[in-house]
Amino acid sequence: MQLFVERSAKLVSLRTPGQVIEALVDALPAMRIRNQQHRIDRALQDRNVTVVNTRAELECDGVLEPLGTKYADGFRMWLKRSDSAVRMRFSLAHEICHTFFYETVPELKFQPHNPDDEEEKLCNAGAAALLVPSRSLRASAKSAPICIGSLQGLAEDYSVSIATMLIRLRALGLWNCELSQWRLQTNGTFALHRMYGGRQCDWQWEDPSALERAWNSNESFFGTGFVYAVNGRGARRYRPVSYNLRRRGNEVLVLWGTGITRPSKTRPLLKAIQDTVPTQ
């Protein structure tokens, strides 16, 4: 990661890994294309991915396979056949971002190596940047209240998951929120399933009645409360949260953070229609 940032920063004049991957993605010729699918197709060409196949037995969502011993030899990409269209599209963008590492640090990437968690996180951020261009998202999110409804609407507009949309909103400094998914256990309690946007922590609710209320209703609820985590010595660390929560299928979504806003019925979510109109 250090070599990647140092070598890439010379080209884009930036320092942090997040800034570097954002700048590398923004510099792709593909980013001039508004239509998302056309943009991805062009990005595959831009980054020398010559073959994309699917495989039923793939253990992960996507794999990038070098076709030679150097970047110029190109790449083959494998995607899990059973994935949804949204998930497959994100995997495409994610694997495209791995090509930057092969090009920048070839002496490490073209040798046998273990997965790098930091590289994976950075490719997730790069995938979000490729799927959700910053300029159009800033315009779309400008008038949107900070709530689950807006997050779902923006995700639908850009054909991405709500997790991807949250990552993008945070990366651009538009929202300062975290998204968590809570699952009902067989003993009647709720457990944290996944969390996006914040430090991974085994949070628990001091008063889980808000989760229970959302589980038994199709309504969206707003409020304030406390969550806590237990450290290795058994002590609780509390955190006050302002939240919006809502049931979705077999889980309860919780958005907490700064600026949570109850939406007004008279202020509709601005649609990112410019991202659905082909320009080529």
PDB file of C-alpha atoms in Angstrom:
ATOM      1  CA  MET A   1       0.000   0.000   0.000  1.00  0.00           C
ATOM      2  CA  GLN A   2       2.853   2.372   0.790  1.00  0.00           C
ATOM      3  CA  LEU A   3       4.476   1.787  -2.583  1.00  0.00           C
ATOM      4  CA  PHE A   4       1.125   2.162  -4.347  1.00  0.00           C
ATOM      5  CA  VAL A   5       0.451   5.529  -2.717  1.00  0.00           C
ATOM      6  CA  GLU A   6       3.988   6.834  -3.180  1.00  0.00           C
ATOM      7  CA  ARG A   7       4.169   5.903  -6.856  1.00  0.00           C
ATOM      8  CA  SER A   8       0.623   6.964  -7.713  1.00  0.00           C
ATOM      9  CA  ALA A   9       0.898  10.230  -5.783  1.00  0.00           C
ATOM     10  CA  LYS A  10       3.654  11.344  -8.134  1.00  0.00           C
ATOM     11  CA  LEU A  11       1.097  11.220 -10.936  1.00  0.00           C
ATOM     12  CA  VAL A  12      -1.939  12.675  -9.175  1.00  0.00           C
ATOM     13  CA  SER A  13      -0.249  14.902  -6.547  1.00  0.00           C
ATOM     14  CA  LEU A  14      -2.238  13.428  -3.670  1.00  0.00           C
ATOM     15  CA  ARG A  15      -1.223  11.660  -0.502  1.00  0.00           C
ATOM     16  CA  THR A  16      -3.879   9.487   1.112  1.00  0.00           C
ATOM     17  CA  PRO A  17      -4.889   6.115  -0.388  1.00  0.00           C
ATOM     18  CA  GLY A  18      -8.507   7.249  -0.696  1.00  0.00           C
ATOM     19  CA  GLN A  19      -7.546  10.383  -2.599  1.00  0.00           C
ATOM     20  CA  VAL A  20      -5.255   8.415  -4.871  1.00  0.00           C
ATOM     21  CA  ILE A  21      -7.805   5.787  -5.911  1.00  0.00           C
ATOM     22  CA  GLU A  22     -10.450   8.482  -6.436  1.00  0.00           C
ATOM     23  CA  ALA A  23      -8.106  10.469  -8.680  1.00  0.00           C
ATOM     24  CA  LEU A  24      -7.051   7.396 -10.669  1.00  0.00           C
ATOM     25  CA  VAL A  25     -10.675   6.447 -11.316  1.00  0.00           C
ATOM     26  CA  ASP A  26     -11.657  10.025 -12.200  1.00  0.00           C
ATOM     27  CA  ALA A  27      -8.820  10.172 -14.750  1.00  0.00           C
ATOM     28  CA  LEU A  28     -10.217   7.243 -16.742  1.00  0.00           C
ATOM     29  CA  PRO A  29     -11.638   8.197 -20.164  1.00  0.00           C
ATOM     30  CA  ALA A  30     -14.643   6.075 -19.187  1.00  0.00           C
ATOM     31  CA  MET A  31     -15.683   8.683 -16.609  1.00  0.00           C
ATOM     32  CA  ARG A  32     -16.793  10.996 -19.402  1.00  0.00           C
ATOM     33  CA  ILE A  33     -19.643   8.578 -20.156  1.00  0.00           C
ATOM     34  CA  ARG A  34     -22.875   9.174 -18.248  1.00  0.00           C
ATOM     35  CA  ASN A  35     -24.582   5.843 -18.816  1.00  0.00           C
ATOM     36  CA  GLN A  36     -23.346   3.469 -16.123  1.00  0.00           C
ATOM     37  CA  GLN A  37     -23.174   0.248 -18.143  1.00  0.00           C
ATOM     38  CA  HIS A  38     -21.429   1.987 -21.027  1.00  0.00           C
ATOM     39  CA  ARG A  39     -19.016   3.524 -18.520  1.00  0.00           C
ATOM     40  CA  ILE A  40     -18.106   0.120 -17.082  1.00  0.00           C
ATOM     41  CA  ASP A  41     -17.657  -1.384 -20.549  1.00  0.00           C
ATOM     42  CA  ARG A  42     -15.277   1.427 -21.471  1.00  0.00           C
ATOM     43  CA  ALA A  43     -13.437   1.132 -18.132  1.00  0.00           C
ATOM     44  CA  LEU A  44     -12.730  -2.523 -18.893  1.00  0.00           C
ATOM     45  CA  GLN A  45     -11.058  -1.382 -22.108  1.00  0.00           C
ATOM     46  CA  ASP A  46      -9.256   1.474 -20.346  1.00  0.00           C
ATOM     47  CA  ARG A  47      -7.758  -0.951 -17.819  1.00  0.00           C
ATOM     48  CA  ASN A  48      -6.831  -3.749 -20.246  1.00  0.00           C
ATOM     49  CA  VAL A  49      -9.418  -6.311 -19.077  1.00  0.00           C
ATOM     50  CA  THR A  50      -9.957  -8.276 -22.268  1.00  0.00           C
ATOM     51  CA  VAL A  51     -12.114 -11.190 -21.075  1.00  0.00           C
ATOM     52  CA  VAL A  52     -15.007 -11.327 -18.596  1.00  0.00           C
ATOM     53  CA  ASN A  53     -16.477 -14.738 -17.749  1.00  0.00           C
ATOM     54  CA  THR A  54     -18.835 -16.097 -15.123  1.00  0.00           C
ATOM     55  CA  ARG A  55     -18.375 -19.243 -13.059  1.00  0.00           C
ATOM     56  CA  ALA A  56     -20.952 -21.023 -10.921  1.00  0.00           C
ATOM     57  CA  GLU A  57     -18.531 -22.475  -8.386  1.00  0.00           C
ATOM     58  CA  LEU A  58     -16.577 -19.275  -7.701  1.00  0.00           C
ATOM     59  CA  GLU A  59     -15.902 -18.953  -3.957  1.00  0.00           C
ATOM     60  CA  CYS A  60     -15.898 -15.139  -3.973  1.00  0.00           C
ATOM     61  CA  ASP A  61     -17.785 -12.494  -5.959  1.00  0.00           C
ATOM     62  CA  GLY A  62     -14.994 -11.768  -8.401  1.00  0.00           C
ATOM     63  CA  VAL A  63     -11.415 -12.654  -9.357  1.00  0.00           C
ATOM     64  CA  LEU A  64      -8.932 -10.805 -11.560  1.00  0.00           C
ATOM     65  CA  GLU A  65      -6.536 -13.125 -13.409  1.00  0.00           C
ATOM     66  CA  PRO A  66      -3.407 -11.769 -15.154  1.00  0.00           C
ATOM     67  CA  LEU A  67      -2.923 -13.138 -18.669  1.00  0.00           C
ATOM     68  CA  GLY A  68       0.836 -12.738 -18.504  1.00  0.00           C
ATOM     69  CA  THR A  69       3.642 -11.390 -16.340  1.00  0.00           C
ATOM     70  CA  LYS A  70       3.132  -7.681 -16.920  1.00  0.00           C
ATOM     71  CA  TYR A  71       0.274  -5.187 -17.033  1.00  0.00           C
ATOM     72  CA  ALA A  72       0.409  -4.866 -20.837  1.00  0.00           C
ATOM     73  CA  ASP A  73      -0.474  -8.558 -21.200  1.00  0.00           C
ATOM     74  CA  GLY A  74      -3.986  -7.832 -19.969  1.00  0.00           C
ATOM     75  CA  PHE A  75      -6.399  -9.555 -17.600  1.00  0.00           C
ATOM     76  CA  ARG A  76      -9.276 -12.003 -17.453  1.00  0.00           C
ATOM     77  CA  MET A  77     -12.067 -11.418 -14.946  1.00  0.00           C
ATOM     78  CA  TRP A  78     -14.233 -14.096 -13.344  1.00  0.00           C
ATOM     79  CA  LEU A  79     -17.585 -13.269 -11.715  1.00  0.00           C
ATOM     80  CA  LYS A  80     -19.923 -15.420  -9.642  1.00  0.00           C
ATOM     81  CA  ARG A  81     -22.791 -16.467 -11.909  1.00  0.00           C
ATOM     82  CA  SER A  82     -25.423 -16.535  -9.173  1.00  0.00           C
ATOM     83  CA  ASP A  83     -24.871 -12.946  -8.038  1.00  0.00           C
ATOM     84  CA  SER A  84     -27.528 -10.302  -8.640  1.00  0.00           C
ATOM     85  CA  ALA A  85     -27.016  -7.745 -11.389  1.00  0.00           C
ATOM     86  CA  VAL A  86     -26.256  -5.039  -8.814  1.00  0.00           C
ATOM     87  CA  ARG A  87     -23.696  -7.208  -7.027  1.00  0.00           C
ATOM     88  CA  MET A  88     -22.090  -8.344 -10.279  1.00  0.00           C
ATOM     89  CA  ARG A  89     -21.791  -4.749 -11.454  1.00  0.00           C
ATOM     90  CA  PHE A  90     -20.008  -3.784  -8.239  1.00  0.00           C
ATOM     91  CA  SER A  91     -17.677  -6.783  -8.549  1.00  0.00           C
ATOM     92  CA  LEU A  92     -16.789  -5.667 -12.075  1.00  0.00           C
ATOM     93  CA  ALA A  93     -15.894  -2.198 -10.835  1.00  0.00           C
ATOM     94  CA  HIS A  94     -14.016  -3.604  -7.830  1.00  0.00           C
ATOM     95  CA  GLU A  95     -11.849  -5.912  -9.928  1.00  0.00           C
ATOM     96  CA  ILE A  96     -11.147  -3.112 -12.395  1.00  0.00           C
ATOM     97  CA  CYS A  97      -9.618  -1.158  -9.520  1.00  0.00           C
ATOM     98  CA  HIS A  98      -7.234  -4.032  -8.733  1.00  0.00           C
ATOM     99  CA  THR A  99      -5.575  -3.362 -12.106  1.00  0.00           C
ATOM    100  CA  PHE A 100      -4.152  -0.121 -10.696  1.00  0.00           C
ATOM    101  CA  PHE A 101      -2.162  -2.169  -8.192  1.00  0.00           C
ATOM    102  CA  TYR A 102      -0.870  -4.547 -10.876  1.00  0.00           C
ATOM    103  CA  GLU A 103       0.268  -1.572 -12.929  1.00  0.00           C
ATOM    104  CA  THR A 104       1.790   0.378 -10.031  1.00  0.00           C
ATOM    105  CA  VAL A 105       3.378  -2.383  -7.920  1.00  0.00           C
ATOM    106  CA  PRO A 106       4.048  -5.184 -10.447  1.00  0.00           C
ATOM    107  CA  GLU A 107       6.979  -6.683  -8.525  1.00  0.00           C
ATOM    108  CA  LEU A 108       4.541  -7.616  -5.742  1.00  0.00           C
ATOM    109  CA  LYS A 109       1.255  -8.224  -7.550  1.00  0.00           C
ATOM    110  CA  PHE A 110       2.625 -10.560 -10.231  1.00  0.00           C
ATOM    111  CA  GLN A 111       4.130 -12.789  -7.551  1.00  0.00           C
ATOM    112  CA  PRO A 112       2.188 -15.187  -5.275  1.00  0.00           C
ATOM    113  CA  HIS A 113       0.695 -13.066  -2.503  1.00  0.00           C
ATOM    114  CA  ASN A 114      -1.986 -13.109   0.146  1.00  0.00           C
ATOM    115  CA  PRO A 115      -5.056 -10.862  -0.078  1.00  0.00           C
ATOM    116  CA  ASP A 116      -4.471  -7.394   1.375  1.00  0.00           C
ATOM    117  CA  ASP A 117      -7.388  -6.075   3.446  1.00  0.00           C
ATOM    118  CA  GLU A 118      -6.365  -2.471   2.819  1.00  0.00           C
ATOM    119  CA  GLU A 119      -6.239  -3.049  -0.919  1.00  0.00           C
ATOM    120  CA  GLU A 120      -9.692  -4.633  -0.794  1.00  0.00           C
ATOM    121  CA  LYS A 121     -11.118  -1.625   1.061  1.00  0.00           C
ATOM    122  CA  LEU A 122      -9.520   0.735  -1.417  1.00  0.00           C
ATOM    123  CA  CYS A 123     -10.931  -1.201  -4.373  1.00  0.00           C
ATOM    124  CA  ASN A 124     -14.370  -0.964  -2.768  1.00  0.00           C
ATOM    125  CA  ALA A 125     -13.954   2.809  -2.596  1.00  0.00           C
ATOM    126  CA  GLY A 126     -12.713   2.912  -6.187  1.00  0.00           C
ATOM    127  CA  ALA A 127     -15.648   0.795  -7.348  1.00  0.00           C
ATOM    128  CA  ALA A 128     -18.058   3.219  -5.692  1.00  0.00           C
ATOM    129  CA  ALA A 129     -16.315   6.125  -7.435  1.00  0.00           C
ATOM    130  CA  LEU A 130     -16.604   4.383 -10.808  1.00  0.00           C
ATOM    131  CA  LEU A 131     -20.288   3.523 -10.389  1.00  0.00           C
ATOM    132  CA  VAL A 132     -21.332   6.821  -8.799  1.00  0.00           C
ATOM    133  CA  PRO A 133     -19.556   9.848 -10.331  1.00  0.00           C
ATOM    134  CA  SER A 134     -18.969  12.634  -7.838  1.00  0.00           C
ATOM    135  CA  ARG A 135     -20.409  15.523  -9.852  1.00  0.00           C
ATOM    136  CA  SER A 136     -23.827  14.001 -10.452  1.00  0.00           C
ATOM    137  CA  LEU A 137     -24.097  12.615  -6.909  1.00  0.00           C
ATOM    138  CA  ARG A 138     -23.375  16.024  -5.391  1.00  0.00           C
ATOM    139  CA  ALA A 139     -26.258  17.440  -7.416  1.00  0.00           C
ATOM    140  CA  SER A 140     -28.573  14.547  -6.560  1.00  0.00           C
ATOM    141  CA  ALA A 141     -27.831  14.512  -2.836  1.00  0.00           C
ATOM    142  CA  LYS A 142     -27.947  18.272  -2.391  1.00  0.00           C
ATOM    143  CA  SER A 143     -31.699  18.428  -1.784  1.00  0.00           C
ATOM    144  CA  ALA A 144     -32.101  14.970  -0.247  1.00  0.00           C
ATOM    145  CA  PRO A 145     -32.769  14.689   3.508  1.00  0.00           C
ATOM    146  CA  ILE A 146     -30.333  12.436   5.349  1.00  0.00           C
ATOM    147  CA  CYS A 147     -32.403   9.328   6.016  1.00  0.00           C
ATOM    148  CA  ILE A 148     -32.857   5.721   4.918  1.00  0.00           C
ATOM    149  CA  GLY A 149     -35.461   6.703   2.339  1.00  0.00           C
ATOM    150  CA  SER A 150     -32.999   9.024   0.594  1.00  0.00           C
ATOM    151  CA  LEU A 151     -30.257   6.412   0.787  1.00  0.00           C
ATOM    152  CA  GLN A 152     -32.490   3.796  -0.842  1.00  0.00           C
ATOM    153  CA  GLY A 153     -33.672   6.242  -3.489  1.00  0.00           C
ATOM    154  CA  LEU A 154     -30.153   7.318  -4.434  1.00  0.00           C
ATOM    155  CA  ALA A 155     -29.024   3.691  -4.544  1.00  0.00           C
ATOM    156  CA  GLU A 156     -31.861   2.847  -6.931  1.00  0.00           C
ATOM    157  CA  ASP A 157     -31.085   5.856  -9.127  1.00  0.00           C
ATOM    158  CA  TYR A 158     -27.488   4.701  -9.599  1.00  0.00           C
ATOM    159  CA  SER A 159     -28.243   0.953  -9.621  1.00  0.00           C
ATOM    160  CA  VAL A 160     -25.974   0.232  -6.660  1.00  0.00           C
ATOM    161  CA  SER A 161     -26.491  -1.251  -3.201  1.00  0.00           C
ATOM    162  CA  ILE A 162     -27.310   1.001  -0.258  1.00  0.00           C
ATOM    163  CA  ALA A 163     -23.925   0.079   1.251  1.00  0.00           C
ATOM    164  CA  THR A 164     -22.106   1.290  -1.870  1.00  0.00           C
ATOM    165  CA  MET A 165     -24.112   4.494  -1.875  1.00  0.00           C
ATOM    166  CA  LEU A 166     -23.323   5.159   1.776  1.00  0.00           C
ATOM    167  CA  ILE A 167     -19.599   4.603   1.163  1.00  0.00           C
ATOM    168  CA  ARG A 168     -19.742   7.096  -1.696  1.00  0.00           C
ATOM    169  CA  LEU A 169     -21.665   9.730   0.260  1.00  0.00           C
ATOM    170  CA  ARG A 170     -19.145   9.471   3.091  1.00  0.00           C
ATOM    171  CA  ALA A 171     -16.132   9.572   0.771  1.00  0.00           C
ATOM    172  CA  LEU A 172     -17.372  12.832  -0.768  1.00  0.00           C
ATOM    173  CA  GLY A 173     -18.080  14.354   2.641  1.00  0.00           C
ATOM    174  CA  LEU A 174     -21.784  14.680   1.841  1.00  0.00           C
ATOM    175  CA  TRP A 175     -23.007  12.516   4.746  1.00  0.00           C
ATOM    176  CA  ASN A 176     -21.385  11.728   8.076  1.00  0.00           C
ATOM    177  CA  CYS A 177     -23.362   8.587   8.892  1.00  0.00           C
ATOM    178  CA  GLU A 178     -22.955   4.871   9.430  1.00  0.00           C
ATOM    179  CA  LEU A 179     -25.288   2.127   8.240  1.00  0.00           C
ATOM    180  CA  SER A 180     -25.867  -1.068  10.202  1.00  0.00           C
ATOM    181  CA  GLN A 181     -27.960  -4.178   9.574  1.00  0.00           C
ATOM    182  CA  TRP A 182     -29.546  -6.011  12.509  1.00  0.00           C
ATOM    183  CA  ARG A 183     -30.899  -9.561  12.440  1.00  0.00           C
ATOM    184  CA  LEU A 184     -33.474 -11.074  14.786  1.00  0.00           C
ATOM    185  CA  GLN A 185     -32.062 -14.072  16.669  1.00  0.00           C
ATOM    186  CA  THR A 186     -33.931 -17.220  17.723  1.00  0.00           C
ATOM    187  CA  ASN A 187     -33.860 -16.004  21.353  1.00  0.00           C
ATOM    188  CA  GLY A 188     -35.787 -12.867  20.392  1.00  0.00           C
ATOM    189  CA  THR A 189     -32.853 -10.448  20.588  1.00  0.00           C
ATOM    190  CA  PHE A 190     -31.242  -8.469  17.765  1.00  0.00           C
ATOM    191  CA  ALA A 191     -27.591  -8.871  16.760  1.00  0.00           C
ATOM    192  CA  LEU A 192     -25.460  -6.679  14.533  1.00  0.00           C
ATOM    193  CA  HIS A 193     -25.023  -8.405  11.159  1.00  0.00           C
ATOM    194  CA  ARG A 194     -23.029  -5.875   9.149  1.00  0.00           C
ATOM    195  CA  MET A 195     -21.877  -2.287   9.450  1.00  0.00           C
ATOM    196  CA  TYR A 196     -20.763   0.148   6.781  1.00  0.00           C
ATOM    197  CA  GLY A 197     -18.969   3.458   7.060  1.00  0.00           C
ATOM    198  CA  GLY A 198     -17.569   3.167  10.566  1.00  0.00           C
ATOM    199  CA  ARG A 199     -15.106   1.191  12.602  1.00  0.00           C
ATOM    200  CA  GLN A 200     -16.176  -2.417  12.939  1.00  0.00           C
ATOM    201  CA  CYS A 201     -17.432  -2.906  16.466  1.00  0.00           C
ATOM    202  CA  ASP A 202     -19.854  -5.288  18.160  1.00  0.00           C
ATOM    203  CA  TRP A 203     -22.387  -2.614  19.073  1.00  0.00           C
ATOM    204  CA  GLN A 204     -25.417  -3.408  21.217  1.00  0.00           C
ATOM    205  CA  TRP A 205     -28.435  -1.276  22.051  1.00  0.00           C
ATOM    206  CA  GLU A 206     -29.039  -0.110  25.585  1.00  0.00           C
ATOM    207  CA  ASP A 207     -32.752  -0.062  24.782  1.00  0.00           C
ATOM    208  CA  PRO A 208     -33.581  -2.402  21.857  1.00  0.00           C
ATOM    209  CA  SER A 209     -37.249  -1.424  21.828  1.00  0.00           C
ATOM    210  CA  ALA A 210     -36.661   0.810  18.778  1.00  0.00           C
ATOM    211  CA  LEU A 211     -35.481  -2.239  16.805  1.00  0.00           C
ATOM    212  CA  GLU A 212     -38.482  -4.232  17.994  1.00  0.00           C
ATOM    213  CA  ARG A 213     -40.817  -1.413  16.996  1.00  0.00           C
ATOM    214  CA  ALA A 214     -39.335  -1.242  13.501  1.00  0.00           C
ATOM    215  CA  TRP A 215     -39.442  -5.040  13.135  1.00  0.00           C
ATOM    216  CA  ASN A 216     -43.180  -5.083  13.814  1.00  0.00           C
ATOM    217  CA  SER A 217     -43.942  -2.192  11.458  1.00  0.00           C
ATOM    218  CA  ASN A 218     -43.325  -1.060   7.897  1.00  0.00           C
ATOM    219  CA  GLU A 219     -42.816   2.512   9.079  1.00  0.00           C
ATOM    220  CA  SER A 220     -39.595   4.502   9.305  1.00  0.00           C
ATOM    221  CA  PHE A 221     -38.694   5.686  12.809  1.00  0.00           C
ATOM    222  CA  PHE A 222     -36.466   8.538  13.995  1.00  0.00           C
ATOM    223  CA  GLY A 223     -35.032   9.061  17.456  1.00  0.00           C
ATOM    224  CA  THR A 224     -32.032   9.242  19.755  1.00  0.00           C
ATOM    225  CA  GLY A 225     -30.526   6.668  22.090  1.00  0.00           C
ATOM    226  CA  PHE A 226     -27.381   4.887  23.195  1.00  0.00           C
ATOM    227  CA  VAL A 227     -25.422   1.943  21.876  1.00  0.00           C
ATOM    228  CA  TYR A 228     -22.509   0.324  23.648  1.00  0.00           C
ATOM    229  CA  ALA A 229     -19.613  -2.047  23.065  1.00  0.00           C
ATOM    230  CA  VAL A 230     -17.924  -4.255  25.631  1.00  0.00           C
ATOM    231  CA  ASN A 231     -14.123  -4.194  25.741  1.00  0.00           C
ATOM    232  CA  GLY A 232     -11.789  -7.045  26.664  1.00  0.00           C
ATOM    233  CA  ARG A 233     -12.046  -6.221  30.356  1.00  0.00           C
ATOM    234  CA  GLY A 234     -15.819  -6.375  30.323  1.00  0.00           C
ATOM    235  CA  ALA A 235     -16.331  -2.605  30.565  1.00  0.00           C
ATOM    236  CA  ARG A 236     -19.004  -0.913  28.448  1.00  0.00           C
ATOM    237  CA  ARG A 237     -18.193   1.999  26.141  1.00  0.00           C
ATOM    238  CA  TYR A 238     -21.328   4.010  25.414  1.00  0.00           C
ATOM    239  CA  ARG A 239     -22.081   6.110  22.360  1.00  0.00           C
ATOM    240  CA  PRO A 240     -25.037   8.461  21.883  1.00  0.00           C
ATOM    241  CA  VAL A 241     -26.685   8.150  18.459  1.00  0.00           C
ATOM    242  CA  SER A 242     -29.275  10.028  16.449  1.00  0.00           C
ATOM    243  CA  TYR A 243     -30.909   7.451  14.222  1.00  0.00           C
ATOM    244  CA  ASN A 244     -33.391   6.513  11.535  1.00  0.00           C
ATOM    245  CA  LEU A 245     -34.389   2.856  11.364  1.00  0.00           C
ATOM    246  CA  ARG A 246     -36.627   0.757   9.188  1.00  0.00           C
ATOM    247  CA  ARG A 247     -37.316  -2.903   8.550  1.00  0.00           C
ATOM    248  CA  ARG A 248     -36.203  -4.402   5.244  1.00  0.00           C
ATOM    249  CA  GLY A 249     -37.040  -8.060   4.744  1.00  0.00           C
ATOM    250  CA  ASN A 250     -35.436 -10.143   7.465  1.00  0.00           C
ATOM    251  CA  GLU A 251     -33.402  -7.313   8.955  1.00  0.00           C
ATOM    252  CA  VAL A 252     -33.674  -3.843  10.441  1.00  0.00           C
ATOM    253  CA  LEU A 253     -31.624  -1.103   8.778  1.00  0.00           C
ATOM    254  CA  VAL A 254     -30.244   1.596  11.052  1.00  0.00           C
ATOM    255  CA  LEU A 255     -28.701   4.840   9.833  1.00  0.00           C
ATOM    256  CA  TRP A 256     -27.061   6.859  12.586  1.00  0.00           C
ATOM    257  CA  GLY A 257     -24.805   9.893  12.575  1.00  0.00           C
ATOM    258  CA  THR A 258     -24.872  13.634  12.011  1.00  0.00           C
ATOM    259  CA  GLY A 259     -27.725  15.496  10.343  1.00  0.00           C
ATOM    260  CA  ILE A 260     -30.348  12.723  10.324  1.00  0.00           C
ATOM    261  CA  THR A 261     -33.424  14.456   8.900  1.00  0.00           C
ATOM    262  CA  ARG A 262     -37.065  13.473   8.831  1.00  0.00           C
ATOM    263  CA  PRO A 263     -38.075  13.889   5.168  1.00  0.00           C
ATOM    264  CA  SER A 264     -40.694  16.391   4.109  1.00  0.00           C
ATOM    265  CA  LYS A 265     -43.526  15.071   1.945  1.00  0.00           C
ATOM    266  CA  THR A 266     -43.267  18.201  -0.173  1.00  0.00           C
ATOM    267  CA  ARG A 267     -39.558  17.806  -0.955  1.00  0.00           C
ATOM    268  CA  PRO A 268     -39.062  14.840  -3.327  1.00  0.00           C
ATOM    269  CA  LEU A 269     -35.721  13.155  -3.829  1.00  0.00           C
ATOM    270  CA  LEU A 270     -33.875  14.554  -6.840  1.00  0.00           C
ATOM    271  CA  LYS A 271     -33.421  11.795  -9.395  1.00  0.00           C
ATOM    272  CA  ALA A 272     -30.041  11.247 -11.023  1.00  0.00           C
ATOM    273  CA  ILE A 273     -31.599  10.993 -14.459  1.00  0.00           C
ATOM    274  CA  GLN A 274     -28.405  12.172 -16.092  1.00  0.00           C
ATOM    275  CA  ASP A 275     -26.852   8.842 -15.156  1.00  0.00           C
ATOM    276  CA  THR A 276     -29.456   6.874 -17.113  1.00  0.00           C
ATOM    277  CA  VAL A 277     -29.257   8.694 -20.436  1.00  0.00           C
ATOM    278  CA  PRO A 278     -26.631   7.323 -22.847  1.00  0.00           C
ATOM    279  CA  THR A 279     -24.267   9.863 -24.407  1.00  0.00           C
ATOM    280  CA  GLN A 280     -22.623   7.470 -26.831  1.00  0.00           C
TER     281      GLN A 280
END
